[in-house]
Coordinates of C-alpha atoms and ligand atoms in Angstrom, one line a residue:
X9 CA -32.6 12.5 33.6
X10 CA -29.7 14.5 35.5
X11 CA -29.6 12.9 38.8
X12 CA -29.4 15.9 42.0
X13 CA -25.9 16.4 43.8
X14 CA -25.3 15.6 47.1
X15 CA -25.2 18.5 49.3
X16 CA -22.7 16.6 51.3
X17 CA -19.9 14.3 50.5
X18 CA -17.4 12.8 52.5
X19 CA -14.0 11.5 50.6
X20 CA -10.3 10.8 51.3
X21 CA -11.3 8.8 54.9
X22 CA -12.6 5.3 54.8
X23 CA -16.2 5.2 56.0
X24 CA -17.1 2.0 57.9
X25 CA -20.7 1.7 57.2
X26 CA -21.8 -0.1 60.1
X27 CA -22.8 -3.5 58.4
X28 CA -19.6 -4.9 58.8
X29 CA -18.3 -3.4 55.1
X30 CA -16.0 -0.5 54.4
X31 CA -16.1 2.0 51.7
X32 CA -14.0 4.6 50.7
X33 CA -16.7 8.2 50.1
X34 CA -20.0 8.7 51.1
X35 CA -22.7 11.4 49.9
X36 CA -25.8 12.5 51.7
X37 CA -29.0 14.6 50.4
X38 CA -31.5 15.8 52.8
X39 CA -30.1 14.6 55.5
X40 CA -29.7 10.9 54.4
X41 CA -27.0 8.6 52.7
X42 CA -27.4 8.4 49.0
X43 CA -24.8 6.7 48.1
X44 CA -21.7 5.3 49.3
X45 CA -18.0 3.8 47.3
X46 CA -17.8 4.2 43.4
X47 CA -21.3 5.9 42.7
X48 CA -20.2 9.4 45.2
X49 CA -18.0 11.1 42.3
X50 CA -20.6 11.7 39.7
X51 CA -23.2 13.0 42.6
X52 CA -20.3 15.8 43.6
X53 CA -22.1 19.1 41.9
X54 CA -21.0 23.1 42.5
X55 CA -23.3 23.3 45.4
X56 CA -21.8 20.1 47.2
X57 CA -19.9 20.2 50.9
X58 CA -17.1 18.4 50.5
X59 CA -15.1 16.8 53.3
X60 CA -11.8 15.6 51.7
X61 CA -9.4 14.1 54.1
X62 CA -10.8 15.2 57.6
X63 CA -9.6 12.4 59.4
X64 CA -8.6 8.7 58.9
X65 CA -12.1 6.8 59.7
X66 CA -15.5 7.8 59.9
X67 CA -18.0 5.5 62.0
X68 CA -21.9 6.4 61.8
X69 CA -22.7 9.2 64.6
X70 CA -22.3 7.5 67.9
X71 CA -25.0 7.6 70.2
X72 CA -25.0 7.7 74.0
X73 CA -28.1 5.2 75.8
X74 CA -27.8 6.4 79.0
X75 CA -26.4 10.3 79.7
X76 CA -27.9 12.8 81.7
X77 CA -26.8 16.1 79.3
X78 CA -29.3 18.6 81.0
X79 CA -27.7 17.7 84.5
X80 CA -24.1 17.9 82.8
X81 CA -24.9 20.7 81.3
X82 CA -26.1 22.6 84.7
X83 CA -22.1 21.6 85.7
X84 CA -21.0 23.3 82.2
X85 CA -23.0 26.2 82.7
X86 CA -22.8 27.2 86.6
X87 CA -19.7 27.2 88.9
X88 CA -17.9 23.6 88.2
X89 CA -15.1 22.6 90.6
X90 CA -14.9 19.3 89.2
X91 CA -11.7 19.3 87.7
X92 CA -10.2 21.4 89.9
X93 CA -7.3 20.5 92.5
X94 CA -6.8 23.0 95.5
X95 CA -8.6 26.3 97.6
X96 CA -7.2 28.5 95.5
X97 CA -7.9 27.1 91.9
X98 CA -11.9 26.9 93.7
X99 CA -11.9 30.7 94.4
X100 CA -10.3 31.6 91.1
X101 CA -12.8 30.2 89.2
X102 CA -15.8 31.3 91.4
X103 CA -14.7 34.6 91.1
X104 CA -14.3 34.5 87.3
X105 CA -17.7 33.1 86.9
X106 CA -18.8 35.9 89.3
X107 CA -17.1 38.1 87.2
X108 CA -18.4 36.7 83.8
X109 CA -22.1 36.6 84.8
X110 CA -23.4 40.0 86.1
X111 CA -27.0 38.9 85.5
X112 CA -26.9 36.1 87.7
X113 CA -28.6 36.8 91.1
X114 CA -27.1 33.6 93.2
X115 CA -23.9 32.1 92.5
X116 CA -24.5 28.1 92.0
X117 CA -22.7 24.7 91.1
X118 CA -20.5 22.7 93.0
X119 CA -17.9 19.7 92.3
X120 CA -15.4 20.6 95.5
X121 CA -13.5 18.1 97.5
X122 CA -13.4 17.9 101.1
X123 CA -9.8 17.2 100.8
X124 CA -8.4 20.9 99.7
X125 CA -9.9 22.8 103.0
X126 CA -8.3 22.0 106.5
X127 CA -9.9 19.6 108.5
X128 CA -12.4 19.0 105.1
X129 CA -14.7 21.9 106.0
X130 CA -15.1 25.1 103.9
X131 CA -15.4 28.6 105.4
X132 CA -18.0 31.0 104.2
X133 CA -15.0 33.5 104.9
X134 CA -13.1 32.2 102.0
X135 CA -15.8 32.8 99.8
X136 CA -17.5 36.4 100.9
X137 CA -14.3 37.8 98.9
X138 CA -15.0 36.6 95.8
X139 CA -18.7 36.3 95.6
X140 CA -19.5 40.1 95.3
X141 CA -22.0 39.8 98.1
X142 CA -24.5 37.0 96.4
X143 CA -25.4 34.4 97.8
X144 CA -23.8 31.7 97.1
X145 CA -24.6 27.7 97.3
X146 CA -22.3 25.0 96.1
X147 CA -22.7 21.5 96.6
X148 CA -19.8 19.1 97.2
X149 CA -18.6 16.3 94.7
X150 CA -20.6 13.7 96.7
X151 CA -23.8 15.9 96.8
X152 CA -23.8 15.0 100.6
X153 CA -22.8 18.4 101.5
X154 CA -22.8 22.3 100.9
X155 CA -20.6 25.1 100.6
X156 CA -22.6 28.5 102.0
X157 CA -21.5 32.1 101.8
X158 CA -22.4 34.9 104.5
X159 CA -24.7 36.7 102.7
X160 CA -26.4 33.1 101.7
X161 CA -26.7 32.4 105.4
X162 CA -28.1 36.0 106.4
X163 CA -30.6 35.4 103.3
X164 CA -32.0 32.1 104.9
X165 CA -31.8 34.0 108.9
X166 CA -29.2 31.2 109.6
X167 CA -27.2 32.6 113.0
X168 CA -25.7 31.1 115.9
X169 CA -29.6 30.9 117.7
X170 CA -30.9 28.8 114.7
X171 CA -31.2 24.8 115.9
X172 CA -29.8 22.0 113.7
X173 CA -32.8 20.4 111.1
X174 CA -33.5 16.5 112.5
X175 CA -31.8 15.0 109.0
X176 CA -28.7 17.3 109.3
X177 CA -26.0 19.9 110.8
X178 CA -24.9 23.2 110.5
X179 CA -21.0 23.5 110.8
X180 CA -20.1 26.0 113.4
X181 CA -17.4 28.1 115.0
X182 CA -16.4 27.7 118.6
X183 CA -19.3 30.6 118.9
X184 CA -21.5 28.1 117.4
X185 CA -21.7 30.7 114.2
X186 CA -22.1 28.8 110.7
X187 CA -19.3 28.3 109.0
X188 CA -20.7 28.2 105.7
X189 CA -20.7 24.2 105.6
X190 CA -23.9 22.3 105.6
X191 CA -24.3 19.1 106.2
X192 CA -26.9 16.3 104.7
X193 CA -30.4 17.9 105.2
X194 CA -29.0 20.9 106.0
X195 CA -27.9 21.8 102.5
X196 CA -31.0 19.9 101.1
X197 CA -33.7 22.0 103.0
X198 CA -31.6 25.3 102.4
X199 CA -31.7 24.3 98.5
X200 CA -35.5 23.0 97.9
X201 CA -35.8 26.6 100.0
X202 CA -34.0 29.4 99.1
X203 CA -32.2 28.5 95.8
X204 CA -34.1 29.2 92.4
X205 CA -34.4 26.2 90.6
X206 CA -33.3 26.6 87.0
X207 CA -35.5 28.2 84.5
X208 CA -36.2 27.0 81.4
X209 CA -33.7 29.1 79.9
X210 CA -31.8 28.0 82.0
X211 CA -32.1 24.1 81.1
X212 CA -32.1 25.3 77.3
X213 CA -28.4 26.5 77.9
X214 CA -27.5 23.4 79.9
X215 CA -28.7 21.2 76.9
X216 CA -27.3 23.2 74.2
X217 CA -23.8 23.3 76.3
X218 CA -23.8 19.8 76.7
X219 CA -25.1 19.0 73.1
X220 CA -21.9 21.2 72.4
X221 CA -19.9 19.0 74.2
X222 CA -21.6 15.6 73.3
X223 CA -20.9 16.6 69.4
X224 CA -17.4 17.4 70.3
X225 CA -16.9 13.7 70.6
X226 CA -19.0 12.4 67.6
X227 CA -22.5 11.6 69.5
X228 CA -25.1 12.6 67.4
X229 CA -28.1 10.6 69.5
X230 CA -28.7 9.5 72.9
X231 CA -31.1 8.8 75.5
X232 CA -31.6 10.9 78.5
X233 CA -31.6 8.6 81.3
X234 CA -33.9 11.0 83.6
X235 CA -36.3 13.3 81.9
X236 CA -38.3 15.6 84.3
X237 CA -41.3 18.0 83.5
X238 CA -39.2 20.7 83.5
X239 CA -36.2 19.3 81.1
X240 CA -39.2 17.7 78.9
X241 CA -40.1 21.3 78.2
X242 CA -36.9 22.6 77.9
X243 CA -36.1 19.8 74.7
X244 CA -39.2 20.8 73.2
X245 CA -38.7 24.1 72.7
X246 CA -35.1 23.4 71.8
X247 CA -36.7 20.4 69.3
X248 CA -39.2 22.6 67.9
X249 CA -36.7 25.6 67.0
X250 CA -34.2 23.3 65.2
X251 CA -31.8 24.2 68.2
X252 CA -31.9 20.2 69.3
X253 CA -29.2 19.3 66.5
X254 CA -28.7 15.2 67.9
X255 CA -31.8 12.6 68.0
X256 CA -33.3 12.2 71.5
X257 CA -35.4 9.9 72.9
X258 CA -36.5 10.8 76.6
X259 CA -37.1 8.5 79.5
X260 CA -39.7 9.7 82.1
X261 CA -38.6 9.3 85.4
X262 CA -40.9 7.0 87.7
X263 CA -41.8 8.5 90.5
X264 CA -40.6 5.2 93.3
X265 CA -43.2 6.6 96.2
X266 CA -45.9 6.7 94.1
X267 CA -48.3 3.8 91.9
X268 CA -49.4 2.9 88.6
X269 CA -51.4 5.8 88.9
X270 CA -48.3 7.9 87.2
X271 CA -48.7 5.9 84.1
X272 CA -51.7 8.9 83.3
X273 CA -49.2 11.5 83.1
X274 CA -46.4 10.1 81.0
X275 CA -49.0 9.4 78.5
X276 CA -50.1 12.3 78.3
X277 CA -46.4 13.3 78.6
X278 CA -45.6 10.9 75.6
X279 CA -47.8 13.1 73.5
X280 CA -45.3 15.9 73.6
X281 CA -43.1 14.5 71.0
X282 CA -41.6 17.1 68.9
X283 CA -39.0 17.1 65.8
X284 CA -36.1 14.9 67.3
X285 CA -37.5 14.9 70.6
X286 CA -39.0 11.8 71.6
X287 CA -40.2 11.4 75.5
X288 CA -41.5 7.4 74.9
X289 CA -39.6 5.3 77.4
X290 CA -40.4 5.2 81.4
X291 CA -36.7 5.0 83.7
X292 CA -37.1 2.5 86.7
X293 CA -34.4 3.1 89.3
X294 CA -34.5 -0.5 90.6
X295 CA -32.2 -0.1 93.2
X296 CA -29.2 1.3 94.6
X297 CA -25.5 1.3 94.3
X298 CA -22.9 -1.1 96.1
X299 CA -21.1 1.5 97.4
X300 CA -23.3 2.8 99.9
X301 CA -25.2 -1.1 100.5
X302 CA -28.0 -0.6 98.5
X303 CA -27.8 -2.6 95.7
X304 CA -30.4 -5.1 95.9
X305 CA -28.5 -8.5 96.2
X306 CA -29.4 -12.1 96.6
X307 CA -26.8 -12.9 99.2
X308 CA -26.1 -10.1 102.5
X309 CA -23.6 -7.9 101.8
X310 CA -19.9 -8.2 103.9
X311 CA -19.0 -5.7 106.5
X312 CA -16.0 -4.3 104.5
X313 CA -13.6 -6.6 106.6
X314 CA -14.2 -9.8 105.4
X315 CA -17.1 -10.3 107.8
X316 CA -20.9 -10.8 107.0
X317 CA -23.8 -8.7 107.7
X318 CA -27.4 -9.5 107.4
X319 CA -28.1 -6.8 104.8
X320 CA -28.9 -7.6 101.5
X321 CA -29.6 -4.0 100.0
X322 CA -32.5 -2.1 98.9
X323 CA -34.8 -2.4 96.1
X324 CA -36.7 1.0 95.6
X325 CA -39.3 -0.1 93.6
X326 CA -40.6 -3.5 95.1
X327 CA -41.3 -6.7 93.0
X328 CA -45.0 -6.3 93.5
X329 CA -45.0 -3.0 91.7
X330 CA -42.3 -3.6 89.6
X331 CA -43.7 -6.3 87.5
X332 CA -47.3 -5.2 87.5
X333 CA -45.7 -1.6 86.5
X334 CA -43.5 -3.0 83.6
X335 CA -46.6 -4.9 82.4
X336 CA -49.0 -2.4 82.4
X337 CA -46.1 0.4 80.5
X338 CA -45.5 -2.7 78.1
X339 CA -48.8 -3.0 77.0
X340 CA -48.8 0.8 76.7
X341 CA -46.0 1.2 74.0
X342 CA -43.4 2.2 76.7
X343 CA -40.4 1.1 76.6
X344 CA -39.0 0.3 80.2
X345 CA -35.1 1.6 81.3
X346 CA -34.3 0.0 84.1
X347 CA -31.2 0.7 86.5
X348 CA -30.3 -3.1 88.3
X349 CA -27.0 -2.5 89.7
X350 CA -27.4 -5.8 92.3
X351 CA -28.4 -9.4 91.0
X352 CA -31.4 -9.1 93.2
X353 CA -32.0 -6.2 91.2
X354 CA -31.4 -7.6 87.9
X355 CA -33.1 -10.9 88.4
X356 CA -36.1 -9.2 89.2
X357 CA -36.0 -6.2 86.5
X358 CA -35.8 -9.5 83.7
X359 CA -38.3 -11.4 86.2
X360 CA -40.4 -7.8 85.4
X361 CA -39.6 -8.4 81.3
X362 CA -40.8 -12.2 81.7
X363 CA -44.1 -11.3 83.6
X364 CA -44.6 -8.6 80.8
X365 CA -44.0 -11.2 77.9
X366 CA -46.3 -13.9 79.4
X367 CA -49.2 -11.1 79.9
X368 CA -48.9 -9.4 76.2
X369 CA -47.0 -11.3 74.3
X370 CA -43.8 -10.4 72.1
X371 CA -43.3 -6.7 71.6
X372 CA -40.9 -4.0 69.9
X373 CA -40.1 -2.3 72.7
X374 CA -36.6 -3.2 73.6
X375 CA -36.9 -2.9 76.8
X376 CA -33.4 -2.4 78.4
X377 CA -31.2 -2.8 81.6
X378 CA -28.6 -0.6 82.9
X379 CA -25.7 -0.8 84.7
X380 CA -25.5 -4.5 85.1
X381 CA -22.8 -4.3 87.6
X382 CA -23.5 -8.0 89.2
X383 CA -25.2 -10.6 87.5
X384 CA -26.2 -13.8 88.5
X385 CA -24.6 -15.9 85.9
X386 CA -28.3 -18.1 85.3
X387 CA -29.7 -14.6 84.5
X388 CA -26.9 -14.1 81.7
X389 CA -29.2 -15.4 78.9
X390 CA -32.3 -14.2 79.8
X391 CA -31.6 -11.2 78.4
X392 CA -31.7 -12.8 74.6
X393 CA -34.5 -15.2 76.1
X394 CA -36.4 -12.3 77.1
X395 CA -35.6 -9.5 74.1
X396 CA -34.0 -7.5 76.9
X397 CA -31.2 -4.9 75.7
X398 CA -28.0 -5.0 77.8
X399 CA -27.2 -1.3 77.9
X400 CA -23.6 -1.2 79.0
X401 CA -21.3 1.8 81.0
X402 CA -18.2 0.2 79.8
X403 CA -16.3 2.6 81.0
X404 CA -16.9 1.0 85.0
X405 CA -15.6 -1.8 83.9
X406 CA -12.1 -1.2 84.5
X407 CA -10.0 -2.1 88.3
X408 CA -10.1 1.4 89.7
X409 CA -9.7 2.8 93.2
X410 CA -12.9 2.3 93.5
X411 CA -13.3 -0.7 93.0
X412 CA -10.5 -1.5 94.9
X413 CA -11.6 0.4 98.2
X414 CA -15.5 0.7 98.1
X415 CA -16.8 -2.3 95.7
X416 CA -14.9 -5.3 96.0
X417 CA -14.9 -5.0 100.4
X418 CA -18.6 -5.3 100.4
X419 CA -19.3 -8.1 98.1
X420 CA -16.3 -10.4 97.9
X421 CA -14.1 -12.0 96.0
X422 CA -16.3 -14.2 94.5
X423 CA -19.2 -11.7 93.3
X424 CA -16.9 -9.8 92.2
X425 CA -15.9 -11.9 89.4
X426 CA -19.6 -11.2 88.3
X427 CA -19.2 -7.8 87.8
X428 CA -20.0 -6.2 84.5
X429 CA -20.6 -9.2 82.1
X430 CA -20.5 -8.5 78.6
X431 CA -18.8 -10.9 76.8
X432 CA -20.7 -13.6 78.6
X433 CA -23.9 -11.3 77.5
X434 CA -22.8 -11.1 74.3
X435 CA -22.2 -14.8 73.5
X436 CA -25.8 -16.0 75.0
X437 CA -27.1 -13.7 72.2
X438 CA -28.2 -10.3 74.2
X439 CA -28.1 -7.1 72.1
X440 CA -25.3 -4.8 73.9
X441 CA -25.7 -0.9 73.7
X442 CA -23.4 1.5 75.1
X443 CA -23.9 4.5 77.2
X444 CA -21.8 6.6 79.8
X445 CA -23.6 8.3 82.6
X446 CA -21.8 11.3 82.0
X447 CA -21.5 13.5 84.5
X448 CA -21.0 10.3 86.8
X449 CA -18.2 9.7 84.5
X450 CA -16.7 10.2 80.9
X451 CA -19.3 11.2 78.3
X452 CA -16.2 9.8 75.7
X453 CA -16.6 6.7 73.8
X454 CA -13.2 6.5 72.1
X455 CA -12.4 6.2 76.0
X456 CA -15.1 3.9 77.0
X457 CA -15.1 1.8 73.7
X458 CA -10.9 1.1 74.9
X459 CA -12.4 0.0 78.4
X460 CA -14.9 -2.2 76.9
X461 CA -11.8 -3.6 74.7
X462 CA -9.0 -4.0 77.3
X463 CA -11.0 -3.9 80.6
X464 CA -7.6 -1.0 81.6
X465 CA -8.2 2.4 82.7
X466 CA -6.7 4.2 79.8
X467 CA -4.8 6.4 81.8
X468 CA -3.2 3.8 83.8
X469 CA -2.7 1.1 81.0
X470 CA 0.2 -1.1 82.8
X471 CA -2.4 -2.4 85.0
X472 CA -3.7 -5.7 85.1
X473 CA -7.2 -6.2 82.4
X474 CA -10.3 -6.6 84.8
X475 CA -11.9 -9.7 83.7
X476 CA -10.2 -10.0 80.7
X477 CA -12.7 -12.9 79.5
X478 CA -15.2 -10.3 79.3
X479 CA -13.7 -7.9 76.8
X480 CA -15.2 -7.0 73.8
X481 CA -13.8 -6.9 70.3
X482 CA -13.6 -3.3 69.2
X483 CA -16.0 -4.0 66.6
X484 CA -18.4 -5.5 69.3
X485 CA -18.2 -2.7 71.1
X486 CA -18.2 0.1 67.9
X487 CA -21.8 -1.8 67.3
X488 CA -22.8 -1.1 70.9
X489 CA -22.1 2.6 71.0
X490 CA -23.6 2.6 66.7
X491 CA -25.9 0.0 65.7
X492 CA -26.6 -1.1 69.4
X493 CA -27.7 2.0 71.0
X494 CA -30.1 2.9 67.8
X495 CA -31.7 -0.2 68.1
X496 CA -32.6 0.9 72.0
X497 CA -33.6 4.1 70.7
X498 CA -35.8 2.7 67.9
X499 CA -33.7 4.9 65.8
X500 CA -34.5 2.4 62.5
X501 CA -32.1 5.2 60.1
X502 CA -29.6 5.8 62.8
X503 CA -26.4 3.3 63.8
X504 CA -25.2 2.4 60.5
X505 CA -24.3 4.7 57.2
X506 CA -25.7 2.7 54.3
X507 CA -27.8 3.7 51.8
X508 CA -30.6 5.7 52.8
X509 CA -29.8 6.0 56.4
X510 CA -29.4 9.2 58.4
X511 CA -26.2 10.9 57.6
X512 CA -25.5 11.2 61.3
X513 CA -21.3 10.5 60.9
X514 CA -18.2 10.7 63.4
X515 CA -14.8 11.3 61.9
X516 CA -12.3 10.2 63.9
X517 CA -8.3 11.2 63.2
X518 CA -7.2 7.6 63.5
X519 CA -8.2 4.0 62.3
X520 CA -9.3 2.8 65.3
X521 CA -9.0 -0.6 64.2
X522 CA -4.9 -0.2 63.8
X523 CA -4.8 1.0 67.5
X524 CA -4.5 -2.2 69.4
X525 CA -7.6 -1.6 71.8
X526 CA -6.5 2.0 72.4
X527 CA -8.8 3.7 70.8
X528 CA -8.4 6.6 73.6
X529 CA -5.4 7.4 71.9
X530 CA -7.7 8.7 68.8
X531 CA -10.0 12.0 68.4
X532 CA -12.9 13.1 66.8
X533 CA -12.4 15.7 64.4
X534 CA -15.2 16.6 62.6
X535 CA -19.2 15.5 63.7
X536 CA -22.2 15.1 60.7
X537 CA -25.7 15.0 62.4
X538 CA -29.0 14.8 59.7
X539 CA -26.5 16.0 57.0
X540 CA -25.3 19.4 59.2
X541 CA -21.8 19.7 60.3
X542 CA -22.5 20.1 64.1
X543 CA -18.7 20.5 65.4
X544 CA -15.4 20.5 63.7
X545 CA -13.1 23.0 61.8
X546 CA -14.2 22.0 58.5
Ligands
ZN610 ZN1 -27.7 7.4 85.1

């Protein structure tokens, strides 16, 4: 009996399949892996893609356990300042996107730093000029702040008679006109008020642009780390089109100032599953971040000058809702995402793990932690003990500014030598998965996977390794961003490219496993997701 061709085959690149074996071609029918090594030459037929020599390794599709593409894609798809570094480059590319988008009836984004404008504030004068008389609303990088154009102000009756809100300030001239810069509640009121919140066009676009992107670097899953009504629509109808190209699992956001009450709608919620759209897990936001003191830790924080303080953080969603709550999903089929950034934080988001176990027994949820940024070192193996996923941002990991100026001043020398344990995680047995936050920072794991490796910013790679005992090998921390993160999105034919898996693939131009750690040195050239070339100039 003639056996079919593959529609795709992959050749001249070896294919690491994920299992801890290597082969040298790979063919796919349907979507799936049919064969890998010696048997892909006979299953080559006329109507087979064939991708000869597109790059020097090719890993399964990575996928990404913790990204927020709809929120990233808003920054793709509206006015981003991110990247930019001065006034003038800020009004250039406001005015080009003015320019490029007639249709749009307000001008929106943000990204801006206070330090390109005198004295850190703005002028609505700067931006009348290039804002074709729209209003205009842009939030800061920080998101503490807003950037406000005159006809934005005269929209919302803002004028030299208009008092202050109780939660924030109005920047004014010696008139005690707005500027155009609002501070804190200010901005917040003025947005929840008189900007349109995005339609679900609109979130369709920020998805597809941030798919776009997330393909562009070989990620063909992930999990969305904050999935709200509105997005939840928005990857259905993208799912049920065939537009959603990458495998998504959604996490419903739990709402901190309300009960288990909630747990009605994302059932109901949970039902909306569609194609590659999967809205099962429930995110807990645990606590804060250490930045700003509220991380929930054990001990008080220090004052930033080597003094104490009597403050030992916040947690948002209390210990006697948390565990109840985790329970009660648990029993449910959820799977729990947790953010823990403090050990207080942690040690009660596994306590929330061990109180579920006790109540219903072993389950398959992999349950999973983010963030992980101090850990108690007796709640290290919990996480095998427990069945809890360490999902990792490897990219934090590194000795940066910021940890230099607004981390390590607030927790000490001695916590800080907690920070970010992986290796330690790793050894006690805990499954490690890999995800990036992006927008909070790079949505690239050939970046990411060199931080998990060396513990160096890549750009800065002279510097000293930040906890070097907690590196990870590079095939450690390939699994985390392949095998690892499937596993936390229960993705049983995803992670790994042997026989009858997905053909989800990532060719990358360089064997990253001759690069010494720097596998930001490599790129991806060509991405395979469910058998479909999704980027690459193949
Ligand atoms: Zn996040």
């Amino acid at each position: 009996m003639p056996v079919a061709a593959a529609d795709l085959a992959v050749v001249g690149s070896r294919v690491w399949l994920g299992d801890g074996s290597s082969s040298a071609a790979l063919a796919a029918r349907d979507g799936r892996v049919i064969a890998v090594g010696d048997d892909v030459p006979a299953l080559i037929g006329a109507g087979t893609r064939v991708l000869d020599g597109v790059g020097a390794l090719v890993v399964p599709g990575f996928q990404d356990a913790h990204v927020h593409p709809p929120q990233a894609g808003r920054h793709m798809t509206t006015v981003n300042l991110r990247e930019l570094s001065s006034r003038a480059d800020y009004l250039d590319r406001i005015a080009s996107y003015v320019a490029d988008h007639p249709e749009a009836a307000w001008v929106v984004g943000g990204g801006w730093s206070m330090e390109h404008f005198p004295g850190g504030l703005p002028h609505r004068a700067d931006l009348d000029p290039v804002t074709a008389g729209k209003p205009a609303f842009l939030f800061n990088r920080d998101v503490h702040g807003a950037w406000v154009n005159s006809a934005a102000l005269a929209l919302a009756g803002i004028d030299a008679s208009t008092p202050d809100p109780p939660d924030g300030r109005y920047e004014r001239d010696a008139d005690g006109a707005p500027i155009g810069m609002l501070h804190e509640g200010a901005a917040y009121s003025f947005e929840s008020t008189w900007v349109p919140a995005p339609s679900s066009a609109d979130w369709e676009a920020a998805i597809l642009a941030a798919q776009a992107r997330l393909h562009a670097l070989g990620i063909t899953g992930w999990q969305d780390a904050w999935v709200t009504p509105a997005t939840l629509e928005a990857y259905r109808s993208l799912a049920g089109d065939g537009r959603l190209t990458a495998r998504v699992v959604g996490a419903l956001w739990w709402d901190r100032h309300s009960d288990l009450g909630q747990i009605a709608g994302f059932l109901e919620q949970r039902e909306r599953a569609v194609g590659t759209f999967h809205p099962t897990t429930v995110k807990i936001m645990v606590d804060g971040i250490i930045e700003n003191q509220t991380a929930a830790m054990f001990e008080p924080f220090h004052d930033g000058h080597g003094g104490r303080t009597d403050n030992r953080g916040l947690m948002y969603v209390d210990r006697d809702v948390l565990l109840p709550a985790v329970t009660e999903l648990d029993r449910l089929g959820f799977q729990v995402h947790m953010h823990a950034i403090g050990d207080r934080a942690v040690h009660a988001a596994l306590d929330a793990v061990a109180a579920a176990r006790a109540n219903n027994g072993a389950s398959d949820s992999r349950h999973h932690i983010a963030h992980l940024q101090v850990v108690s070192p007796d709640d290290v193996p919990r996480f095998a003990d427990l069945d809890v996923v360490a999902n990792c941002q490897a990219y934090w990991a590194q000795h940066e500014p910021q940890m230099e100026e607004h981390t390590i001043p607030w927790i000490g020398a001695a916590r800080a030598e907690l920070q970010y344990p992986f290796q330690s995680l790793r050894r006690t047995g805990a499954r490690l998965a890999m995800g990036s936050d992006w927008p909070v920072t790079t949505a690239d794991p050939l970046r990411e996977m060199e931080v998990a490796v060396r513990r160096v910013d890549p750009d800065r790679r002279a510097t000293a390794s930040f906890l070097p005992q907690e590196r990870l090998t590079l095939v450690e921390a390939l699994a985390g961003f392949t095998s690892g993160a499937a596993h936390v999105n229960h993705d049983e034919a995803g992670g790994r490219l042997t026989v009858g898996a997905r053909a989800d693939l990532a060719v990358v131009d360089q064997d990253l496993f001759a690069l010494e750690g720097r596998t930001a040195d490599a790129r991806v050239t060509c991405t395979v997701a469910a058998g479909q070339v999704v980027y690459g100039d193949v």
